[in-house]
């Protein structure tokens, strides 16, 4: 529509009135303006172009207005058929009063005089408190402030779900507040994009109102916040005193309050433009249980009796009030709740009333609300006497039929369309929803019900208009004019179209050759080739089954259409294929622009070449003519990604077969930084085989073929003869371990011999080295051990393999040059971890036959200097030996296997992400099982109770003791002090930097549990633990037993030393400073009068054979239970003939109880990850190898 000769500066309110299509539309547009329905509005600099978004009943509408030399033109995309709609009127009024700067005629407006009470009336207490923080951080900016409206922007990002699978940031919070709303409860209209549509009471609105308040009153934020908090406290205290005042100490008297019954009533309306009214009446319940005179409900009554109104009635009342407010006539507090004018937006009210009617029909008078929807029927009958045909528009509701005409029917709303019909025989109204897709046509045709035509015109009328009428409703024809009925099985069809970053899905059904939308309600009517009218009756039940099945397959119903409920690419590849197998036909996938799938199947080309310890993998994946680098595909598979982006914008599909074969394992591959190729370790041959299996073209070198043939010929671990010069016999399980070591050697794998302590790991390794010497191997092997085990290895060589020549590279007098070492022609070079760390340069360029690590947990930290030096050693074979492959966490395994079989468990970051975190924090059983299977062929662990049936019983028990009174006082003092210091340190420096402080504090508490003298030498009181242990030790010694006493603290050993000396108990002593370790051990083992052995847990937990003792006392628990088990196994080992009794001393109500709980959790980790072999032999066959390598 165009208004001639009109420029922006000339626009007046009267011009806008003339622009509107009617007075009613102008009034509604003015209401939209007053209620702040305009979401956004942009005006060009010259004010000649206006674009705006306006909230409507069914969405947001776009309005465009242009001023030019000829005048003004406007356009709106709302469904209204005219030109000057209410949305355009609202925008023009907004422009006139807010942008152009004019004041509305006869309008007496007050400035924004907002109080804290006003702000509290529109938002919650918490929103206001949060708002003060936004203001303090200067995140609130008032963009505009006029007498009618204010807009503000808050610097806080708002997110919203744009699709079921996608959440996007929509920008900063934007607030709009308008004045002039006639709602008594909320005189200001408040909106914020953080809540979507409707009134907002969020912190952003509160911050905007507070900004106006602060600006007007020139107050500081802190001052207003204090005032607000003071108000809240005062109100809370007043409520408290009111509660106290309401308390009566007298006998309660019976109170008589008025109760009411509420009725919903329909009445005929005498006004010419309305046929009926809905109203609410109340009747007082009398003391006699009768009902008083009916009267209409008003808003004043609702406020006074709000607490007595049932919730289901309140919902109806609120819907009534909301509906009346939209009529712009809700101004008086005595306004009656009577509804006379019905609009599109009143569908909600009618639906609420139907819901209440279904629950309580007795609460309604003169009206019923059926649950069914009315169905349209066009009935054509013949009146042969009059030679006329009559067309009647009918509506069927349940078993009732009504004729529709403008006299007896009132249409309510639009989408959905409701109908009210007066039933004369019942003197009441029936009000129901109409099931129709063309509500506007129904309204128009209602005026033509009972239309007549000549009988001879009927045939031509039916042929011409039957299809049109069938789109409106069911058609009933005279008998002679029945159409041909046909039935077919429906075929579901899905049509895909671009929609945002995804696509929409439209469901249709094919009946024979006729297609129909699922959302259409009517049967299919058409003319065949012979111009005969055919009606196909749809199978609605079958259609509903197909629709429900679609929703079960990652698809979401968005009312007008469907969308994928998962990643749209995954839907196209997985869901679509599944649906096709279920009978669906899918169209439009190849025409999609935003979610295009490459039409080509991927083809892998792979070349495998062998290095010394690695397989080099070179290749690429082709999608048609485009090639994707092999390492890029590997990265996608490792991240469980199904698609790779191609240069033309399409997505190449990674087949499910590839993911099933490779997911979770290809991440183990290394990347060669020199050429970009992938690298697989020799222990990952099954992974290479899996890649070759899915490749289209492949090429492998001779060495790989040979290794593959070797694996193909493997059946089980072979029985290997023992070396001829071995002194002594190997036990059955030791021989099985010896054979397993040969299996590892044959395939050039590194392995971890993890038998429990005392089962003879050393003799199994020495037997292997002796075998290698006897078959002519002259290259020396390097054995790295803790200092405490040097003499133990020397003794074992002398005892079992004296023909092996050993050179001990340790001590201050050791050789400093490699050449001198090699001249010694030793079979074994024996050194310690500390010595190797210092002399790494001597060994780094020498290739050994074997590198053997005893107590390999010494390299559990891969970043330690010791581990890095050991990783740099070169050898043909590698072996690790430890009774505790895991002490604290699964990552310790990675460090040891990084030495044994580099690459088997992937790189460090991969293992942490895919195994350590999943196993220890998330308790992922599948990942735990996978890790167990990966390491199982390369790790052998046997327990004493399984392989040494003759080994005596071992009993472990916990002895709890109470602290002495003074000891408890010292403990509580330090506990409180340490807690406070740690809290302060964490606040100031953060948790990571506070770890050392925390460990210091925990160690001090552990020392006090032993004896306070460990932290305060001036302490003169007793120790509950020392008293208990000394009593037990004296009793055991008196009975003729020998005891081992282990402690983590050398000072505590000193306390026991003093007690032993005072009581005349002879004892041996060993800690980290002891030099003559061998003599000390032999003295305890051989001297019957040496009854006790005081040992430092860390210094004496490894390599000692102390089978003379049969009682073990663990003075203080260590974080790692493995350390304690190592200590216990100094005596519970092969050669022990007596039962072993172990006592762990734990102080009640102390840090030691927490350590005990931690030990249990660490033991669970070891049990879950390490497979304990339940027999004597490592039973591996070909099937196991193929399975476990995968």
GROMACS .gro file of N, CA and C in nm, residues 1067-1184:
model
  354
 1067UNK      N    1   6.937  -5.760   6.767
 1067UNK     CA    2   6.868  -5.729   6.640
 1067UNK      C    3   6.971  -5.692   6.533
 1068UNK      N    4   6.926  -5.709   6.407
 1068UNK     CA    5   7.000  -5.658   6.291
 1068UNK      C    6   6.933  -5.529   6.245
 1069UNK      N    7   7.008  -5.450   6.170
 1069UNK     CA    8   6.953  -5.318   6.130
 1069UNK      C    9   6.996  -5.287   5.987
 1070UNK      N   10   6.899  -5.237   5.903
 1070UNK     CA   11   6.932  -5.204   5.764
 1070UNK      C   12   6.847  -5.085   5.719
 1071UNK      N   13   6.916  -4.981   5.673
 1071UNK     CA   14   6.845  -4.870   5.607
 1071UNK      C   15   6.928  -4.827   5.485
 1072UNK      N   16   6.894  -4.716   5.425
 1072UNK     CA   17   6.960  -4.674   5.302
 1072UNK      C   18   7.109  -4.646   5.317
 1073UNK      N   19   7.152  -4.621   5.438
 1073UNK     CA   20   7.293  -4.589   5.459
 1073UNK      C   21   7.379  -4.712   5.487
 1074UNK      N   22   7.316  -4.828   5.502
 1074UNK     CA   23   7.390  -4.951   5.535
 1074UNK      C   24   7.476  -4.993   5.416
 1075UNK      N   25   7.607  -5.017   5.442
 1075UNK     CA   26   7.698  -5.055   5.335
 1075UNK      C   27   7.721  -5.207   5.329
 1076UNK      N   28   7.727  -5.271   5.442
 1076UNK     CA   29   7.756  -5.415   5.447
 1076UNK      C   30   7.625  -5.495   5.451
 1077UNK      N   31   7.542  -5.474   5.351
 1077UNK     CA   32   7.409  -5.534   5.348
 1077UNK      C   33   7.415  -5.687   5.352
 1078UNK      N   34   7.510  -5.743   5.275
 1078UNK     CA   35   7.518  -5.888   5.266
 1078UNK      C   36   7.550  -5.950   5.402
 1079UNK      N   37   7.647  -5.889   5.472
 1079UNK     CA   38   7.684  -5.942   5.603
 1079UNK      C   39   7.570  -5.930   5.704
 1080UNK      N   40   7.494  -5.817   5.696
 1080UNK     CA   41   7.382  -5.797   5.789
 1080UNK      C   42   7.276  -5.904   5.768
 1081UNK      N   43   7.244  -5.932   5.640
 1081UNK     CA   44   7.141  -6.033   5.610
 1081UNK      C   45   7.188  -6.172   5.655
 1082UNK      N   46   7.315  -6.206   5.623
 1082UNK     CA   47   7.367  -6.338   5.661
 1082UNK      C   48   7.368  -6.356   5.812
 1083UNK      N   49   7.400  -6.248   5.884
 1083UNK     CA   50   7.404  -6.257   6.031
 1083UNK      C   51   7.266  -6.290   6.086
 1084UNK      N   52   7.160  -6.224   6.030
 1084UNK     CA   53   7.024  -6.250   6.078
 1084UNK      C   54   6.980  -6.392   6.042
 1085UNK      N   55   7.017  -6.436   5.922
 1085UNK     CA   56   6.974  -6.567   5.876
 1085UNK      C   57   7.044  -6.680   5.952
 1086UNK      N   58   7.171  -6.658   5.989
 1086UNK     CA   59   7.252  -6.768   6.042
 1086UNK      C   60   7.266  -6.766   6.194
 1087UNK      N   61   7.251  -6.651   6.259
 1087UNK     CA   62   7.270  -6.641   6.405
 1087UNK      C   63   7.136  -6.663   6.474
 1088UNK      N   64   7.121  -6.775   6.549
 1088UNK     CA   65   6.992  -6.804   6.614
 1088UNK      C   66   6.956  -6.703   6.723
 1089UNK      N   67   7.053  -6.630   6.777
 1089UNK     CA   68   7.025  -6.533   6.883
 1089UNK      C   69   6.983  -6.397   6.828
 1090UNK      N   70   6.997  -6.378   6.699
 1090UNK     CA   71   6.956  -6.251   6.637
 1090UNK      C   72   6.806  -6.261   6.608
 1091UNK      N   73   6.724  -6.210   6.704
 1091UNK     CA   74   6.581  -6.238   6.702
 1091UNK      C   75   6.499  -6.138   6.620
 1092UNK      N   76   6.553  -6.018   6.596
 1092UNK     CA   77   6.473  -5.914   6.526
 1092UNK      C   78   6.557  -5.848   6.418
 1093UNK      N   79   6.486  -5.793   6.319
 1093UNK     CA   80   6.553  -5.722   6.210
 1093UNK      C   81   6.474  -5.593   6.184
 1094UNK      N   82   6.538  -5.480   6.215
 1094UNK     CA   83   6.477  -5.349   6.188
 1094UNK      C   84   6.516  -5.306   6.047
 1095UNK      N   85   6.414  -5.283   5.960
 1095UNK     CA   86   6.443  -5.258   5.819
 1095UNK      C   87   6.365  -5.137   5.768
 1096UNK      N   88   6.434  -5.053   5.696
 1096UNK     CA   89   6.367  -4.942   5.627
 1096UNK      C   90   6.286  -5.000   5.511
 1097UNK      N   91   6.157  -4.961   5.499
 1097UNK     CA   92   6.068  -5.019   5.398
 1097UNK      C   93   6.121  -4.999   5.257
 1098UNK      N   94   6.176  -4.881   5.228
 1098UNK     CA   95   6.223  -4.854   5.092
 1098UNK      C   96   6.358  -4.920   5.064
 1099UNK      N   97   6.443  -4.925   5.164
 1099UNK     CA   98   6.578  -4.980   5.141
 1099UNK      C   99   6.581  -5.131   5.146
 1100UNK      N  100   6.493  -5.192   5.224
 1100UNK     CA  101   6.500  -5.337   5.243
 1100UNK      C  102   6.382  -5.412   5.187
 1101UNK      N  103   6.298  -5.344   5.106
 1101UNK     CA  104   6.181  -5.412   5.053
 1101UNK      C  105   6.210  -5.497   4.932
 1102UNK      N  106   6.330  -5.488   4.877
 1102UNK     CA  107   6.361  -5.559   4.753
 1102UNK      C  108   6.483  -5.649   4.770
 1103UNK      N  109   6.478  -5.766   4.706
 1103UNK     CA  110   6.597  -5.849   4.685
 1103UNK      C  111   6.650  -5.922   4.806
 1104UNK      N  112   6.592  -5.908   4.924
 1104UNK     CA  113   6.643  -5.974   5.044
 1104UNK      C  114   6.572  -6.106   5.064
 1105UNK      N  115   6.652  -6.206   5.105
 1105UNK     CA  116   6.596  -6.337   5.135
 1105UNK      C  117   6.606  -6.358   5.286
 1106UNK      N  118   6.491  -6.344   5.355
 1106UNK     CA  119   6.492  -6.348   5.502
 1106UNK      C  120   6.394  -6.454   5.551
 1107UNK      N  121   6.413  -6.576   5.503
 1107UNK     CA  122   6.317  -6.683   5.533
 1107UNK      C  123   6.327  -6.734   5.676
 1108UNK      N  124   6.428  -6.691   5.753
 1108UNK     CA  125   6.437  -6.733   5.893
 1108UNK      C  126   6.326  -6.670   5.976
 1109UNK      N  127   6.275  -6.556   5.935
 1109UNK     CA  128   6.169  -6.488   6.010
 1109UNK      C  129   6.033  -6.545   5.972
 1110UNK      N  130   5.943  -6.551   6.069
 1110UNK     CA  131   5.807  -6.594   6.039
 1110UNK      C  132   5.702  -6.494   6.089
 1111UNK      N  133   5.745  -6.384   6.150
 1111UNK     CA  134   5.654  -6.276   6.190
 1111UNK      C  135   5.702  -6.145   6.127
 1112UNK      N  136   5.605  -6.070   6.071
 1112UNK     CA  137   5.637  -5.942   6.007
 1112UNK      C  138   5.548  -5.834   6.068
 1113UNK      N  139   5.610  -5.724   6.112
 1113UNK     CA  140   5.535  -5.609   6.166
 1113UNK      C  141   5.555  -5.489   6.074
 1114UNK      N  142   5.445  -5.439   6.015
 1114UNK     CA  143   5.449  -5.317   5.934
 1114UNK      C  144   5.409  -5.203   6.027
 1115UNK      N  145   5.507  -5.122   6.066
 1115UNK     CA  146   5.482  -5.019   6.169
 1115UNK      C  147   5.386  -4.912   6.117
 1116UNK      N  148   5.405  -4.869   5.991
 1116UNK     CA  149   5.321  -4.762   5.937
 1116UNK      C  150   5.283  -4.796   5.793
 1117UNK      N  151   5.158  -4.778   5.758
 1117UNK     CA  152   5.113  -4.814   5.622
 1117UNK      C  153   5.172  -4.719   5.518
 1118UNK      N  154   5.211  -4.776   5.405
 1118UNK     CA  155   5.262  -4.694   5.293
 1118UNK      C  156   5.149  -4.675   5.193
 1119UNK      N  157   5.154  -4.562   5.119
 1119UNK     CA  158   5.049  -4.532   5.023
 1119UNK      C  159   5.028  -4.646   4.924
 1120UNK      N  160   5.137  -4.708   4.887
 1120UNK     CA  161   5.130  -4.813   4.784
 1120UNK      C  162   5.136  -4.950   4.851
 1121UNK      N  163   5.031  -5.032   4.838
 1121UNK     CA  164   5.031  -5.164   4.905
 1121UNK      C  165   5.138  -5.256   4.849
 1122UNK      N  166   5.181  -5.230   4.724
 1122UNK     CA  167   5.283  -5.317   4.664
 1122UNK      C  168   5.413  -5.312   4.743
 1123UNK      N  169   5.444  -5.195   4.797
 1123UNK     CA  170   5.568  -5.182   4.876
 1123UNK      C  171   5.561  -5.270   5.001
 1124UNK      N  172   5.444  -5.277   5.061
 1124UNK     CA  173   5.428  -5.361   5.180
 1124UNK      C  174   5.438  -5.508   5.143
 1125UNK      N  175   5.376  -5.545   5.027
 1125UNK     CA  176   5.380  -5.685   4.985
 1125UNK      C  177   5.524  -5.727   4.954
 1126UNK      N  178   5.601  -5.636   4.897
 1126UNK     CA  179   5.742  -5.667   4.872
 1126UNK      C  180   5.815  -5.695   5.003
 1127UNK      N  181   5.783  -5.615   5.103
 1127UNK     CA  182   5.848  -5.635   5.234
 1127UNK      C  183   5.809  -5.770   5.293
 1128UNK      N  184   5.679  -5.802   5.283
 1128UNK     CA  185   5.632  -5.929   5.339
 1128UNK      C  186   5.698  -6.047   5.269
 1129UNK      N  187   5.719  -6.031   5.136
 1129UNK     CA  188   5.775  -6.143   5.059
 1129UNK      C  189   5.924  -6.162   5.079
 1130UNK      N  190   5.986  -6.082   5.166
 1130UNK     CA  191   6.125  -6.109   5.202
 1130UNK      C  192   6.134  -6.243   5.276
 1131UNK      N  193   6.021  -6.279   5.343
 1131UNK     CA  194   6.023  -6.405   5.418
 1131UNK      C  195   5.927  -6.508   5.361
 1132UNK      N  196   5.818  -6.462   5.295
 1132UNK     CA  197   5.722  -6.555   5.237
 1132UNK      C  198   5.762  -6.583   5.093
 1133UNK      N  199   5.857  -6.674   5.076
 1133UNK     CA  200   5.913  -6.702   4.945
 1133UNK      C  201   5.958  -6.848   4.941
 1134UNK      N  202   5.999  -6.890   4.822
 1134UNK     CA  203   6.043  -7.030   4.808
 1134UNK      C  204   6.155  -7.058   4.908
 1135UNK      N  205   6.142  -7.168   4.981
 1135UNK     CA  206   6.239  -7.203   5.085
 1135UNK      C  207   6.181  -7.185   5.224
 1136UNK      N  208   6.071  -7.109   5.234
 1136UNK     CA  209   6.008  -7.089   5.366
 1136UNK      C  210   5.926  -7.213   5.401
 1137UNK      N  211   5.943  -7.259   5.525
 1137UNK     CA  212   5.872  -7.378   5.569
 1137UNK      C  213   5.773  -7.348   5.679
 1138UNK      N  214   5.781  -7.230   5.738
 1138UNK     CA  215   5.692  -7.195   5.849
 1138UNK      C  216   5.576  -7.107   5.799
 1139UNK      N  217   5.464  -7.109   5.871
 1139UNK     CA  218   5.355  -7.017   5.841
 1139UNK      C  219   5.398  -6.874   5.873
 1140UNK      N  220   5.353  -6.782   5.794
 1140UNK     CA  221   5.392  -6.641   5.810
 1140UNK      C  222   5.275  -6.562   5.867
 1141UNK      N  223   5.305  -6.480   5.969
 1141UNK     CA  224   5.203  -6.395   6.031
 1141UNK      C  225   5.245  -6.248   6.016
 1142UNK      N  226   5.154  -6.171   5.957
 1142UNK     CA  227   5.184  -6.030   5.930
 1142UNK      C  228   5.086  -5.943   6.008
 1143UNK      N  229   5.141  -5.841   6.076
 1143UNK     CA  230   5.058  -5.748   6.152
 1143UNK      C  231   5.083  -5.605   6.101
 1144UNK      N  232   4.975  -5.543   6.056
 1144UNK     CA  233   4.985  -5.403   6.011
 1144UNK      C  234   4.927  -5.315   6.121
 1145UNK      N  235   5.011  -5.226   6.174
 1145UNK     CA  236   4.967  -5.140   6.284
 1145UNK      C  237   4.899  -5.015   6.228
 1146UNK      N  238   4.774  -4.992   6.270
 1146UNK     CA  239   4.695  -4.877   6.222
 1146UNK      C  240   4.640  -4.801   6.343
 1147UNK      N  241   4.663  -4.671   6.343
 1147UNK     CA  242   4.612  -4.586   6.451
 1147UNK      C  243   4.468  -4.545   6.420
 1148UNK      N  244   4.379  -4.569   6.516
 1148UNK     CA  245   4.237  -4.537   6.497
 1148UNK      C  246   4.217  -4.386   6.481
 1149UNK      N  247   4.114  -4.351   6.400
 1149UNK     CA  248   4.073  -4.211   6.381
 1149UNK      C  249   4.192  -4.125   6.338
 1150UNK      N  250   4.263  -4.170   6.237
 1150UNK     CA  251   4.380  -4.095   6.192
 1150UNK      C  252   4.396  -4.108   6.041
 1151UNK      N  253   4.498  -4.043   5.991
 1151UNK     CA  254   4.529  -4.046   5.848
 1151UNK      C  255   4.560  -4.188   5.802
 1152UNK      N  256   4.604  -4.275   5.893
 1152UNK     CA  257   4.641  -4.411   5.855
 1152UNK      C  258   4.520  -4.491   5.807
 1153UNK      N  259   4.402  -4.464   5.862
 1153UNK     CA  260   4.281  -4.534   5.815
 1153UNK      C  261   4.250  -4.495   5.670
 1154UNK      N  262   4.274  -4.369   5.636
 1154UNK     CA  263   4.254  -4.323   5.498
 1154UNK      C  264   4.350  -4.393   5.402
 1155UNK      N  265   4.475  -4.412   5.449
 1155UNK     CA  266   4.575  -4.481   5.366
 1155UNK      C  267   4.532  -4.624   5.340
 1156UNK      N  268   4.475  -4.689   5.440
 1156UNK     CA  269   4.427  -4.826   5.426
 1156UNK      C  270   4.321  -4.835   5.316
 1157UNK      N  271   4.229  -4.737   5.312
 1157UNK     CA  272   4.126  -4.733   5.207
 1157UNK      C  273   4.189  -4.714   5.069
 1158UNK      N  274   4.291  -4.627   5.063
 1158UNK     CA  275   4.359  -4.601   4.936
 1158UNK      C  276   4.429  -4.727   4.885
 1159UNK      N  277   4.487  -4.804   4.976
 1159UNK     CA  278   4.555  -4.927   4.937
 1159UNK      C  279   4.458  -5.024   4.870
 1160UNK      N  280   4.336  -5.033   4.924
 1160UNK     CA  281   4.236  -5.125   4.868
 1160UNK      C  282   4.201  -5.086   4.725
 1161UNK      N  283   4.189  -4.954   4.699
 1161UNK     CA  284   4.155  -4.909   4.563
 1161UNK      C  285   4.268  -4.940   4.465
 1162UNK      N  286   4.394  -4.928   4.511
 1162UNK     CA  287   4.508  -4.957   4.423
 1162UNK      C  288   4.516  -5.107   4.393
 1163UNK      N  289   4.483  -5.191   4.489
 1163UNK     CA  290   4.483  -5.335   4.465
 1163UNK      C  291   4.379  -5.372   4.361
 1164UNK      N  292   4.262  -5.303   4.361
 1164UNK     CA  293   4.158  -5.329   4.260
 1164UNK      C  294   4.211  -5.298   4.122
 1165UNK      N  295   4.287  -5.188   4.107
 1165UNK     CA  296   4.341  -5.150   3.976
 1165UNK      C  297   4.432  -5.260   3.922
 1166UNK      N  298   4.519  -5.314   4.008
 1166UNK     CA  299   4.611  -5.419   3.965
 1166UNK      C  300   4.534  -5.543   3.922
 1167UNK      N  301   4.432  -5.582   4.000
 1167UNK     CA  302   4.354  -5.701   3.967
 1167UNK      C  303   4.283  -5.687   3.833
 1168UNK      N  304   4.232  -5.566   3.802
 1168UNK     CA  305   4.153  -5.545   3.681
 1168UNK      C  306   4.239  -5.542   3.555
 1169UNK      N  307   4.362  -5.492   3.565
 1169UNK     CA  308   4.443  -5.471   3.445
 1169UNK      C  309   4.540  -5.586   3.419
 1170UNK      N  310   4.596  -5.644   3.524
 1170UNK     CA  311   4.696  -5.749   3.506
 1170UNK      C  312   4.629  -5.885   3.516
 1171UNK      N  313   4.647  -5.966   3.413
 1171UNK     CA  314   4.590  -6.101   3.413
 1171UNK      C  315   4.685  -6.195   3.486
 1172UNK      N  316   4.634  -6.259   3.591
 1172UNK     CA  317   4.715  -6.357   3.664
 1172UNK      C  318   4.692  -6.493   3.601
 1173UNK      N  319   4.799  -6.557   3.558
 1173UNK     CA  320   4.785  -6.687   3.492
 1173UNK      C  321   4.750  -6.793   3.595
 1174UNK      N  322   4.635  -6.861   3.569
 1174UNK     CA  323   4.584  -6.953   3.668
 1174UNK      C  324   4.648  -7.092   3.662
 1175UNK      N  325   4.740  -7.109   3.573
 1175UNK     CA  326   4.811  -7.237   3.566
 1175UNK      C  327   4.960  -7.216   3.567
 1176UNK      N  328   5.032  -7.323   3.543
 1176UNK     CA  329   5.177  -7.313   3.545
 1176UNK      C  330   5.231  -7.250   3.417
 1177UNK      N  331   5.156  -7.270   3.308
 1177UNK     CA  332   5.209  -7.230   3.177
 1177UNK      C  333   5.134  -7.109   3.123
 1178UNK      N  334   5.206  -7.034   3.040
 1178UNK     CA  335   5.144  -6.926   2.964
 1178UNK      C  336   5.083  -6.993   2.842
 1179UNK      N  337   4.952  -7.018   2.842
 1179UNK     CA  338   4.889  -7.096   2.736
 1179UNK      C  339   4.847  -7.004   2.622
 1180UNK      N  340   4.935  -6.990   2.525
 1180UNK     CA  341   4.906  -6.907   2.408
 1180UNK      C  342   4.904  -6.995   2.285
 1181UNK      N  343   4.795  -6.986   2.207
 1181UNK     CA  344   4.791  -7.054   2.079
 1181UNK      C  345   4.772  -6.952   1.968
 1182UNK      N  346   4.759  -7.000   1.846
 1182UNK     CA  347   4.749  -6.909   1.732
 1182UNK      C  348   4.627  -6.819   1.744
 1183UNK      N  349   4.515  -6.879   1.786
 1183UNK     CA  350   4.390  -6.799   1.799
 1183UNK      C  351   4.407  -6.688   1.903
 1184UNK      N  352   4.474  -6.722   2.015
 1184UNK     CA  353   4.498  -6.620   2.118
 1184UNK      C  354   4.584  -6.507   2.063
   0.00000   0.00000   0.00000
